mmCIF file with all atom_site columns, C-alpha atoms in Angstrom:
data_model
loop_
_atom_site.group_PDB
_atom_site.id
_atom_site.type_symbol
_atom_site.label_atom_id
_atom_site.label_alt_id
_atom_site.label_comp_id
_atom_site.label_asym_id
_atom_site.label_entity_id
_atom_site.label_seq_id
_atom_site.pdbx_PDB_ins_code
_atom_site.Cartn_x
_atom_site.Cartn_y
_atom_site.Cartn_z
_atom_site.occupancy
_atom_site.B_iso_or_equiv
_atom_site.pdbx_formal_charge
_atom_site.auth_seq_id
_atom_site.auth_comp_id
_atom_site.auth_asym_id
_atom_site.auth_atom_id
_atom_site.pdbx_PDB_model_num
ATOM 1   C CA . MET A 1 1   ? 0.000   0.000  0.000   1.00 0.00 ? 1   MET A CA 1
ATOM 2   C CA . ALA A 1 2   ? 3.005   2.291  0.254   1.00 0.00 ? 2   ALA A CA 1
ATOM 3   C CA . GLY A 1 3   ? 2.869   2.587  -3.542  1.00 0.00 ? 3   GLY A CA 1
ATOM 4   C CA . VAL A 1 4   ? -0.649  4.002  -3.255  1.00 0.00 ? 4   VAL A CA 1
ATOM 5   C CA . LEU A 1 5   ? 0.667   6.672  -0.944  1.00 0.00 ? 5   LEU A CA 1
ATOM 6   C CA . VAL A 1 6   ? 3.507   7.583  -3.311  1.00 0.00 ? 6   VAL A CA 1
ATOM 7   C CA . ILE A 1 7   ? 1.171   7.836  -6.314  1.00 0.00 ? 7   ILE A CA 1
ATOM 8   C CA . GLY A 1 8   ? -1.305  10.013 -4.435  1.00 0.00 ? 8   GLY A CA 1
ATOM 9   C CA . THR A 1 9   ? 1.448   12.270 -3.154  1.00 0.00 ? 9   THR A CA 1
ATOM 10  C CA . LEU A 1 10  ? 3.010   12.607 -6.600  1.00 0.00 ? 10  LEU A CA 1
ATOM 11  C CA . ALA A 1 11  ? -0.397  13.445 -8.052  1.00 0.00 ? 11  ALA A CA 1
ATOM 12  C CA . SER A 1 12  ? -0.637  16.338 -5.620  1.00 0.00 ? 12  SER A CA 1
ATOM 13  C CA . ALA A 1 13  ? 2.863   17.452 -6.595  1.00 0.00 ? 13  ALA A CA 1
ATOM 14  C CA . GLY A 1 14  ? 1.842   17.560 -10.240 1.00 0.00 ? 14  GLY A CA 1
ATOM 15  C CA . ALA A 1 15  ? -0.858  20.046 -9.278  1.00 0.00 ? 15  ALA A CA 1
ATOM 16  C CA . PHE A 1 16  ? 1.721   22.279 -7.617  1.00 0.00 ? 16  PHE A CA 1
ATOM 17  C CA . ARG A 1 17  ? 1.455   25.167 -10.012 1.00 0.00 ? 17  ARG A CA 1
ATOM 18  C CA . GLY A 1 18  ? -1.086  27.788 -10.705 1.00 0.00 ? 18  GLY A CA 1
ATOM 19  C CA . GLY A 1 19  ? -2.057  31.394 -10.624 1.00 0.00 ? 19  GLY A CA 1
ATOM 20  C CA . GLY A 1 20  ? -1.727  33.849 -7.842  1.00 0.00 ? 20  GLY A CA 1
ATOM 21  C CA . GLY A 1 21  ? -0.158  37.213 -7.606  1.00 0.00 ? 21  GLY A CA 1
ATOM 22  C CA . SER A 1 22  ? 3.271   37.886 -6.258  1.00 0.00 ? 22  SER A CA 1
ATOM 23  C CA . SER A 1 23  ? 3.628   38.367 -2.554  1.00 0.00 ? 23  SER A CA 1
ATOM 24  C CA . GLY A 1 24  ? 7.359   38.796 -2.629  1.00 0.00 ? 24  GLY A CA 1
ATOM 25  C CA . GLY A 1 25  ? 8.795   35.312 -3.041  1.00 0.00 ? 25  GLY A CA 1
ATOM 26  C CA . SER A 1 26  ? 12.270  36.846 -3.190  1.00 0.00 ? 26  SER A CA 1
ATOM 27  C CA . GLY A 1 27  ? 12.391  37.922 0.461   1.00 0.00 ? 27  GLY A CA 1
ATOM 28  C CA . GLY A 1 28  ? 13.405  35.886 3.466   1.00 0.00 ? 28  GLY A CA 1
ATOM 29  C CA . PRO A 1 29  ? 15.821  33.006 3.907   1.00 0.00 ? 29  PRO A CA 1
ATOM 30  C CA . ARG A 1 30  ? 16.265  30.505 1.103   1.00 0.00 ? 30  ARG A CA 1
ATOM 31  C CA . TYR A 1 31  ? 15.975  26.785 1.709   1.00 0.00 ? 31  TYR A CA 1
ATOM 32  C CA . ARG A 1 32  ? 16.283  23.498 -0.111  1.00 0.00 ? 32  ARG A CA 1
ATOM 33  C CA . ILE A 1 33  ? 14.633  20.153 0.652   1.00 0.00 ? 33  ILE A CA 1
ATOM 34  C CA . THR A 1 34  ? 16.801  17.153 1.525   1.00 0.00 ? 34  THR A CA 1
ATOM 35  C CA . VAL A 1 35  ? 16.040  13.423 1.880   1.00 0.00 ? 35  VAL A CA 1
ATOM 36  C CA . PRO A 1 36  ? 17.629  12.260 5.167   1.00 0.00 ? 36  PRO A CA 1
ATOM 37  C CA . GLN A 1 37  ? 18.128  8.565  6.016   1.00 0.00 ? 37  GLN A CA 1
ATOM 38  C CA . THR A 1 38  ? 15.702  8.907  8.960   1.00 0.00 ? 38  THR A CA 1
ATOM 39  C CA . LEU A 1 39  ? 12.847  11.222 9.948   1.00 0.00 ? 39  LEU A CA 1
ATOM 40  C CA . ALA A 1 40  ? 10.982  12.246 13.097  1.00 0.00 ? 40  ALA A CA 1
ATOM 41  C CA . GLY A 1 41  ? 14.007  11.837 15.345  1.00 0.00 ? 41  GLY A CA 1
ATOM 42  C CA . GLY A 1 42  ? 15.024  8.486  13.830  1.00 0.00 ? 42  GLY A CA 1
ATOM 43  C CA . LYS A 1 43  ? 11.578  6.830  14.074  1.00 0.00 ? 43  LYS A CA 1
ATOM 44  C CA . TYR A 1 44  ? 11.136  6.486  10.286  1.00 0.00 ? 44  TYR A CA 1
ATOM 45  C CA . LYS A 1 45  ? 13.791  4.927  8.066   1.00 0.00 ? 45  LYS A CA 1
ATOM 46  C CA . LEU A 1 46  ? 14.229  5.745  4.376   1.00 0.00 ? 46  LEU A CA 1
ATOM 47  C CA . ALA A 1 47  ? 12.896  2.892  2.218   1.00 0.00 ? 47  ALA A CA 1
ATOM 48  C CA . LYS A 1 48  ? 13.139  4.603  -1.172  1.00 0.00 ? 48  LYS A CA 1
ATOM 49  C CA . ASP A 1 49  ? 14.294  7.969  -2.522  1.00 0.00 ? 49  ASP A CA 1
ATOM 50  C CA . ILE A 1 50  ? 11.571  9.186  -4.903  1.00 0.00 ? 50  ILE A CA 1
ATOM 51  C CA . SER A 1 51  ? 13.196  12.499 -5.871  1.00 0.00 ? 51  SER A CA 1
ATOM 52  C CA . GLN A 1 52  ? 13.716  11.492 -9.510  1.00 0.00 ? 52  GLN A CA 1
ATOM 53  C CA . GLN A 1 53  ? 10.175  10.144 -9.839  1.00 0.00 ? 53  GLN A CA 1
ATOM 54  C CA . ALA A 1 54  ? 8.814   13.341 -8.272  1.00 0.00 ? 54  ALA A CA 1
ATOM 55  C CA . GLY A 1 55  ? 10.980  15.573 -10.450 1.00 0.00 ? 55  GLY A CA 1
ATOM 56  C CA . SER A 1 56  ? 9.509   14.079 -13.620 1.00 0.00 ? 56  SER A CA 1
ATOM 57  C CA . SER A 1 57  ? 5.952   14.864 -12.464 1.00 0.00 ? 57  SER A CA 1
ATOM 58  C CA . VAL A 1 58  ? 6.562   18.442 -11.358 1.00 0.00 ? 58  VAL A CA 1
ATOM 59  C CA . PRO A 1 59  ? 6.966   21.358 -13.798 1.00 0.00 ? 59  PRO A CA 1
ATOM 60  C CA . GLN A 1 60  ? 10.025  23.524 -13.177 1.00 0.00 ? 60  GLN A CA 1
ATOM 61  C CA . GLU A 1 61  ? 8.156   26.691 -14.063 1.00 0.00 ? 61  GLU A CA 1
ATOM 62  C CA . GLY A 1 62  ? 4.609   27.737 -13.235 1.00 0.00 ? 62  GLY A CA 1
ATOM 63  C CA . ALA A 1 63  ? 2.642   30.939 -12.745 1.00 0.00 ? 63  ALA A CA 1
ATOM 64  C CA . ASN A 1 64  ? 3.428   30.868 -9.023  1.00 0.00 ? 64  ASN A CA 1
ATOM 65  C CA . GLU A 1 65  ? 6.629   28.787 -8.842  1.00 0.00 ? 65  GLU A CA 1
ATOM 66  C CA . HIS A 1 66  ? 9.946   29.169 -10.622 1.00 0.00 ? 66  HIS A CA 1
ATOM 67  C CA . ASN A 1 67  ? 13.116  27.116 -10.969 1.00 0.00 ? 67  ASN A CA 1
ATOM 68  C CA . ILE A 1 68  ? 11.501  24.258 -9.035  1.00 0.00 ? 68  ILE A CA 1
ATOM 69  C CA . LYS A 1 69  ? 13.347  21.103 -7.993  1.00 0.00 ? 69  LYS A CA 1
ATOM 70  C CA . ALA A 1 70  ? 11.745  18.131 -6.239  1.00 0.00 ? 70  ALA A CA 1
ATOM 71  C CA . ALA A 1 71  ? 13.003  15.893 -3.457  1.00 0.00 ? 71  ALA A CA 1
ATOM 72  C CA . GLY A 1 72  ? 11.160  13.135 -1.678  1.00 0.00 ? 72  GLY A CA 1
ATOM 73  C CA . GLY A 1 73  ? 11.366  9.880  0.174   1.00 0.00 ? 73  GLY A CA 1
ATOM 74  C CA . GLN A 1 74  ? 9.237   6.945  1.181   1.00 0.00 ? 74  GLN A CA 1
ATOM 75  C CA . TYR A 1 75  ? 9.843   6.007  4.827   1.00 0.00 ? 75  TYR A CA 1
ATOM 76  C CA . SER A 1 76  ? 8.710   3.183  7.080   1.00 0.00 ? 76  SER A CA 1
ATOM 77  C CA . SER A 1 77  ? 8.305   2.624  10.808  1.00 0.00 ? 77  SER A CA 1
ATOM 78  C CA . GLY A 1 78  ? 6.723   -0.681 11.864  1.00 0.00 ? 78  GLY A CA 1
ATOM 79  C CA . THR A 1 79  ? 3.314   -0.848 10.167  1.00 0.00 ? 79  THR A CA 1
ATOM 80  C CA . LYS A 1 80  ? 3.443   2.814  9.146   1.00 0.00 ? 80  LYS A CA 1
ATOM 81  C CA . SER A 1 81  ? 4.500   4.110  5.754   1.00 0.00 ? 81  SER A CA 1
ATOM 82  C CA . LEU A 1 82  ? 5.194   7.823  5.359   1.00 0.00 ? 82  LEU A CA 1
ATOM 83  C CA . VAL A 1 83  ? 5.915   9.843  2.239   1.00 0.00 ? 83  VAL A CA 1
ATOM 84  C CA . MET A 1 84  ? 7.647   13.206 2.376   1.00 0.00 ? 84  MET A CA 1
ATOM 85  C CA . LEU A 1 85  ? 7.651   15.211 -0.825  1.00 0.00 ? 85  LEU A CA 1
ATOM 86  C CA . GLY A 1 86  ? 9.246   18.631 -1.026  1.00 0.00 ? 86  GLY A CA 1
ATOM 87  C CA . LEU A 1 87  ? 9.713   21.217 -3.736  1.00 0.00 ? 87  LEU A CA 1
ATOM 88  C CA . TYR A 1 88  ? 12.118  24.117 -3.663  1.00 0.00 ? 88  TYR A CA 1
ATOM 89  C CA . GLY A 1 89  ? 12.954  27.136 -5.790  1.00 0.00 ? 89  GLY A CA 1
ATOM 90  C CA . VAL A 1 90  ? 11.091  30.451 -5.804  1.00 0.00 ? 90  VAL A CA 1
ATOM 91  C CA . ILE A 1 91  ? 7.467   30.542 -4.650  1.00 0.00 ? 91  ILE A CA 1
ATOM 92  C CA . ASP A 1 92  ? 5.645   33.822 -5.216  1.00 0.00 ? 92  ASP A CA 1
ATOM 93  C CA . ASP A 1 93  ? 2.614   33.079 -3.046  1.00 0.00 ? 93  ASP A CA 1
ATOM 94  C CA . PRO A 1 94  ? 3.019   30.266 -0.483  1.00 0.00 ? 94  PRO A CA 1
ATOM 95  C CA . GLN A 1 95  ? -0.732  30.065 0.257   1.00 0.00 ? 95  GLN A CA 1
ATOM 96  C CA . THR A 1 96  ? -1.473  29.417 -3.425  1.00 0.00 ? 96  THR A CA 1
ATOM 97  C CA . ALA A 1 97  ? 1.105   26.612 -3.385  1.00 0.00 ? 97  ALA A CA 1
ATOM 98  C CA . VAL A 1 98  ? -0.590  25.020 -0.344  1.00 0.00 ? 98  VAL A CA 1
ATOM 99  C CA . ASP A 1 99  ? -4.055  25.316 -1.927  1.00 0.00 ? 99  ASP A CA 1
ATOM 100 C CA . HIS A 1 100 ? -2.915  23.752 -5.203  1.00 0.00 ? 100 HIS A CA 1
ATOM 101 C CA . THR A 1 101 ? -1.160  20.875 -3.436  1.00 0.00 ? 101 THR A CA 1
ATOM 102 C CA . ILE A 1 102 ? -4.252  20.035 -1.384  1.00 0.00 ? 102 ILE A CA 1
ATOM 103 C CA . ARG A 1 103 ? -6.599  20.307 -4.389  1.00 0.00 ? 103 ARG A CA 1
ATOM 104 C CA . GLY A 1 104 ? -4.261  18.074 -6.375  1.00 0.00 ? 104 GLY A CA 1
ATOM 105 C CA . MET A 1 105 ? -4.647  15.245 -3.859  1.00 0.00 ? 105 MET A CA 1
ATOM 106 C CA . THR A 1 106 ? -8.290  14.662 -4.759  1.00 0.00 ? 106 THR A CA 1
ATOM 107 C CA . ARG A 1 107 ? -7.999  15.249 -8.489  1.00 0.00 ? 107 ARG A CA 1
ATOM 108 C CA . ASP A 1 108 ? -7.492  11.563 -9.349  1.00 0.00 ? 108 ASP A CA 1
ATOM 109 C CA . GLY A 1 109 ? -11.133 10.544 -8.812  1.00 0.00 ? 109 GLY A CA 1
ATOM 110 C CA . LYS A 1 110 ? -10.101 7.881  -6.258  1.00 0.00 ? 110 LYS A CA 1
ATOM 111 C CA . THR A 1 111 ? -9.473  10.185 -3.316  1.00 0.00 ? 111 THR A CA 1
ATOM 112 C CA . GLU A 1 112 ? -12.018 12.103 -1.277  1.00 0.00 ? 112 GLU A CA 1
ATOM 113 C CA . VAL A 1 113 ? -11.798 14.534 1.607   1.00 0.00 ? 113 VAL A CA 1
ATOM 114 C CA . ALA A 1 114 ? -12.665 12.834 4.907   1.00 0.00 ? 114 ALA A CA 1
ATOM 115 C CA . VAL A 1 115 ? -11.614 15.603 7.314   1.00 0.00 ? 115 VAL A CA 1
ATOM 116 C CA . PRO A 1 116 ? -11.401 19.061 5.678   1.00 0.00 ? 116 PRO A CA 1
ATOM 117 C CA . ASP A 1 117 ? -8.002  20.729 5.900   1.00 0.00 ? 117 ASP A CA 1
ATOM 118 C CA . LYS A 1 118 ? -7.342  23.422 8.465   1.00 0.00 ? 118 LYS A CA 1
ATOM 119 C CA . GLU A 1 119 ? -4.334  25.253 9.850   1.00 0.00 ? 119 GLU A CA 1
ATOM 120 C CA . PHE A 1 120 ? -2.451  23.916 12.844  1.00 0.00 ? 120 PHE A CA 1
ATOM 121 C CA . THR A 1 121 ? 0.242   25.670 14.858  1.00 0.00 ? 121 THR A CA 1
ATOM 122 C CA . PRO A 1 122 ? 2.851   23.205 16.141  1.00 0.00 ? 122 PRO A CA 1
ATOM 123 C CA . SER A 1 123 ? 2.615   22.623 19.908  1.00 0.00 ? 123 SER A CA 1
ATOM 124 C CA . GLY A 1 124 ? 6.116   24.040 20.308  1.00 0.00 ? 124 GLY A CA 1
ATOM 125 C CA . GLY A 1 125 ? 5.236   27.149 18.278  1.00 0.00 ? 125 GLY A CA 1
ATOM 126 C CA . GLY A 1 126 ? 6.505   28.085 14.829  1.00 0.00 ? 126 GLY A CA 1
ATOM 127 C CA . ASP A 1 127 ? 5.018   28.369 11.348  1.00 0.00 ? 127 ASP A CA 1
ATOM 128 C CA . SER A 1 128 ? 1.611   26.775 10.841  1.00 0.00 ? 128 SER A CA 1
ATOM 129 C CA . LEU A 1 129 ? 0.891   23.751 8.652   1.00 0.00 ? 129 LEU A CA 1
ATOM 130 C CA . THR A 1 130 ? -2.337  22.901 6.831   1.00 0.00 ? 130 THR A CA 1
ATOM 131 C CA . CYS A 1 131 ? -3.476  19.367 7.690   1.00 0.00 ? 131 CYS A CA 1
ATOM 132 C CA . GLY A 1 132 ? -6.438  17.111 6.936   1.00 0.00 ? 132 GLY A CA 1
ATOM 133 C CA . VAL A 1 133 ? -7.421  13.524 6.209   1.00 0.00 ? 133 VAL A CA 1
ATOM 134 C CA . ASP A 1 134 ? -8.253  12.022 2.820   1.00 0.00 ? 134 ASP A CA 1
ATOM 135 C CA . VAL A 1 135 ? -9.595  8.548  2.050   1.00 0.00 ? 135 VAL A CA 1
ATOM 136 C CA . ARG A 1 136 ? -8.332  6.873  -1.110  1.00 0.00 ? 136 ARG A CA 1
ATOM 137 C CA . THR A 1 137 ? -9.985  3.811  -2.660  1.00 0.00 ? 137 THR A CA 1
ATOM 138 C CA . GLU A 1 138 ? -7.514  1.395  -4.235  1.00 0.00 ? 138 GLU A CA 1
ATOM 139 C CA . MET A 1 139 ? -8.658  -2.024 -5.545  1.00 0.00 ? 139 MET A CA 1
ATOM 140 C CA . GLY A 1 140 ? -11.798 -1.799 -3.419  1.00 0.00 ? 140 GLY A CA 1
ATOM 141 C CA . GLN A 1 141 ? -9.804  -1.063 -0.242  1.00 0.00 ? 141 GLN A CA 1
ATOM 142 C CA . LYS A 1 142 ? -10.291 2.246  1.535   1.00 0.00 ? 142 LYS A CA 1
ATOM 143 C CA . VAL A 1 143 ? -7.030  3.774  2.757   1.00 0.00 ? 143 VAL A CA 1
ATOM 144 C CA . THR A 1 144 ? -7.040  6.548  5.382   1.00 0.00 ? 144 THR A CA 1
ATOM 145 C CA . LEU A 1 145 ? -4.404  9.219  4.640   1.00 0.00 ? 145 LEU A CA 1
ATOM 146 C CA . PRO A 1 146 ? -3.656  11.983 7.137   1.00 0.00 ? 146 PRO A CA 1
ATOM 147 C CA . PHE A 1 147 ? -1.509  14.727 5.558   1.00 0.00 ? 147 PHE A CA 1
ATOM 148 C CA . CYS A 1 148 ? 0.119   18.065 6.308   1.00 0.00 ? 148 CYS A CA 1
ATOM 149 C CA . VAL A 1 149 ? 1.288   20.662 3.781   1.00 0.00 ? 149 VAL A CA 1
ATOM 150 C CA . TRP A 1 150 ? 3.398   23.792 4.234   1.00 0.00 ? 150 TRP A CA 1
ATOM 151 C CA . ALA A 1 151 ? 4.944   26.416 1.986   1.00 0.00 ? 151 ALA A CA 1
ATOM 152 C CA . ASP A 1 152 ? 7.193   29.422 2.342   1.00 0.00 ? 152 ASP A CA 1
ATOM 153 C CA . SER A 1 153 ? 8.952   31.664 -0.172  1.00 0.00 ? 153 SER A CA 1
ATOM 154 C CA . SER A 1 154 ? 11.378  28.929 -1.258  1.00 0.00 ? 154 SER A CA 1
ATOM 155 C CA . THR A 1 155 ? 9.958   25.522 -0.234  1.00 0.00 ? 155 THR A CA 1
ATOM 156 C CA . SER A 1 156 ? 6.739   23.548 -0.202  1.00 0.00 ? 156 SER A CA 1
ATOM 157 C CA . GLY A 1 157 ? 6.360   20.243 1.579   1.00 0.00 ? 157 GLY A CA 1
ATOM 158 C CA . ASN A 1 158 ? 3.801   17.494 1.909   1.00 0.00 ? 158 ASN A CA 1
ATOM 159 C CA . VAL A 1 159 ? 3.864   14.699 4.509   1.00 0.00 ? 159 VAL A CA 1
ATOM 160 C CA . ALA A 1 160 ? 1.297   11.866 4.321   1.00 0.00 ? 160 ALA A CA 1
ATOM 161 C CA . GLU A 1 161 ? 1.060   8.573  6.163   1.00 0.00 ? 161 GLU A CA 1
ATOM 162 C CA . THR A 1 162 ? -0.710  5.211  6.068   1.00 0.00 ? 162 THR A CA 1
ATOM 163 C CA . ASP A 1 163 ? -0.769  2.552  8.741   1.00 0.00 ? 163 ASP A CA 1
ATOM 164 C CA . ALA A 1 164 ? -1.106  -1.066 7.516   1.00 0.00 ? 164 ALA A CA 1
ATOM 165 C CA . ALA A 1 165 ? -2.512  -2.002 10.928  1.00 0.00 ? 165 ALA A CA 1
ATOM 166 C CA . HIS A 1 166 ? -5.366  0.492  10.488  1.00 0.00 ? 166 HIS A CA 1
ATOM 167 C CA . LEU A 1 167 ? -5.628  0.981  6.709   1.00 0.00 ? 167 LEU A CA 1
ATOM 168 C CA . ALA A 1 168 ? -9.302  1.912  6.789   1.00 0.00 ? 168 ALA A CA 1
ATOM 169 C CA . GLY A 1 169 ? -9.195  3.562  10.208  1.00 0.00 ? 169 GLY A CA 1
ATOM 170 C CA . ASP A 1 170 ? -11.828 6.128  11.179  1.00 0.00 ? 170 ASP A CA 1
ATOM 171 C CA . PRO A 1 171 ? -10.582 9.446  9.723   1.00 0.00 ? 171 PRO A CA 1
ATOM 172 C CA . GLN A 1 172 ? -12.264 11.341 12.587  1.00 0.00 ? 172 GLN A CA 1
ATOM 173 C CA . SER A 1 173 ? -10.181 9.452  15.154  1.00 0.00 ? 173 SER A CA 1
ATOM 174 C CA . ILE A 1 174 ? -6.858  10.791 13.851  1.00 0.00 ? 174 ILE A CA 1
ATOM 175 C CA . ASP A 1 175 ? -5.242  13.358 16.116  1.00 0.00 ? 175 ASP A CA 1
ATOM 176 C CA . LEU A 1 176 ? -4.288  15.998 13.553  1.00 0.00 ? 176 LEU A CA 1
ATOM 177 C CA . GLN A 1 177 ? -2.540  18.208 16.102  1.00 0.00 ? 177 GLN A CA 1
ATOM 178 C CA . GLU A 1 178 ? -0.248  15.282 16.903  1.00 0.00 ? 178 GLU A CA 1
ATOM 179 C CA . PHE A 1 179 ? 0.303   14.663 13.185  1.00 0.00 ? 179 PHE A CA 1
ATOM 180 C CA . ALA A 1 180 ? 1.002   18.371 12.625  1.00 0.00 ? 180 ALA A CA 1
ATOM 181 C CA . ASP A 1 181 ? 3.635   18.243 15.387  1.00 0.00 ? 181 ASP A CA 1
ATOM 182 C CA . LYS A 1 182 ? 5.258   15.239 13.677  1.00 0.00 ? 182 LYS A CA 1
ATOM 183 C CA . ALA A 1 183 ? 5.142   16.981 10.273  1.00 0.00 ? 183 ALA A CA 1
ATOM 184 C CA . ASP A 1 184 ? 6.676   20.114 11.800  1.00 0.00 ? 184 ASP A CA 1
ATOM 185 C CA . LYS A 1 185 ? 9.543   18.035 13.205  1.00 0.00 ? 185 LYS A CA 1
ATOM 186 C CA . ILE A 1 186 ? 10.020  16.490 9.747   1.00 0.00 ? 186 ILE A CA 1
ATOM 187 C CA . ARG A 1 187 ? 9.947   19.962 8.138   1.00 0.00 ? 187 ARG A CA 1
ATOM 188 C CA . GLY A 1 188 ? 12.815  20.942 10.448  1.00 0.00 ? 188 GLY A CA 1
ATOM 189 C CA . GLU A 1 189 ? 14.761  17.836 9.417   1.00 0.00 ? 189 GLU A CA 1
ATOM 190 C CA . VAL A 1 190 ? 14.345  18.136 5.639   1.00 0.00 ? 190 VAL A CA 1
ATOM 191 C CA . ARG A 1 191 ? 14.420  21.923 5.113   1.00 0.00 ? 191 ARG A CA 1
ATOM 192 C CA . LYS A 1 192 ? 18.023  23.134 5.051   1.00 0.00 ? 192 LYS A CA 1
ATOM 193 C CA . PRO A 1 193 ? 19.407  26.628 4.367   1.00 0.00 ? 193 PRO A CA 1
ATOM 194 C CA . LEU A 1 194 ? 20.842  27.166 0.895   1.00 0.00 ? 194 LEU A CA 1
ATOM 195 C CA . GLY A 1 195 ? 24.499  27.975 0.737   1.00 0.00 ? 195 GLY A CA 1
#
């Protein structure tokens, strides 16, 4: 089922482009996205680097994003499979990037919104993330997918997870604040200053 997660995440990456005015993507610190061997303080181990696969599905230039490169990894921890997909370059309007990523997740006709996305501030403070839960139907099996998305002037990231022990778990039972905290930790691990 990890493949399902990768495909769904890549589909959302393909939607990462669109309109939107400029809100000064040139200001602020510049970052790139990396693919570490472990995530979330060593809990998740890298199973597969999907940067090349992601790069082929993401346009380098869009109305809102420029000079875009992709980086991503599929990670595992026990029964859990997590995909981190990041894009970096110049992003004119981060909110537009977040909106397009989230809309792209349900564009395949197999995925529906189970818990609408909303903004979460990490428990330890810091920049907010937009998180929600989708349910994807694959070969008749429903798969519950919590996700979090963020964007700033030079990066956009998407973290999504499945749990083989609870593939069709109740979407309402997922603690999205807890997932947002995990995604924030991952953001800190993959987002590195340029230079």
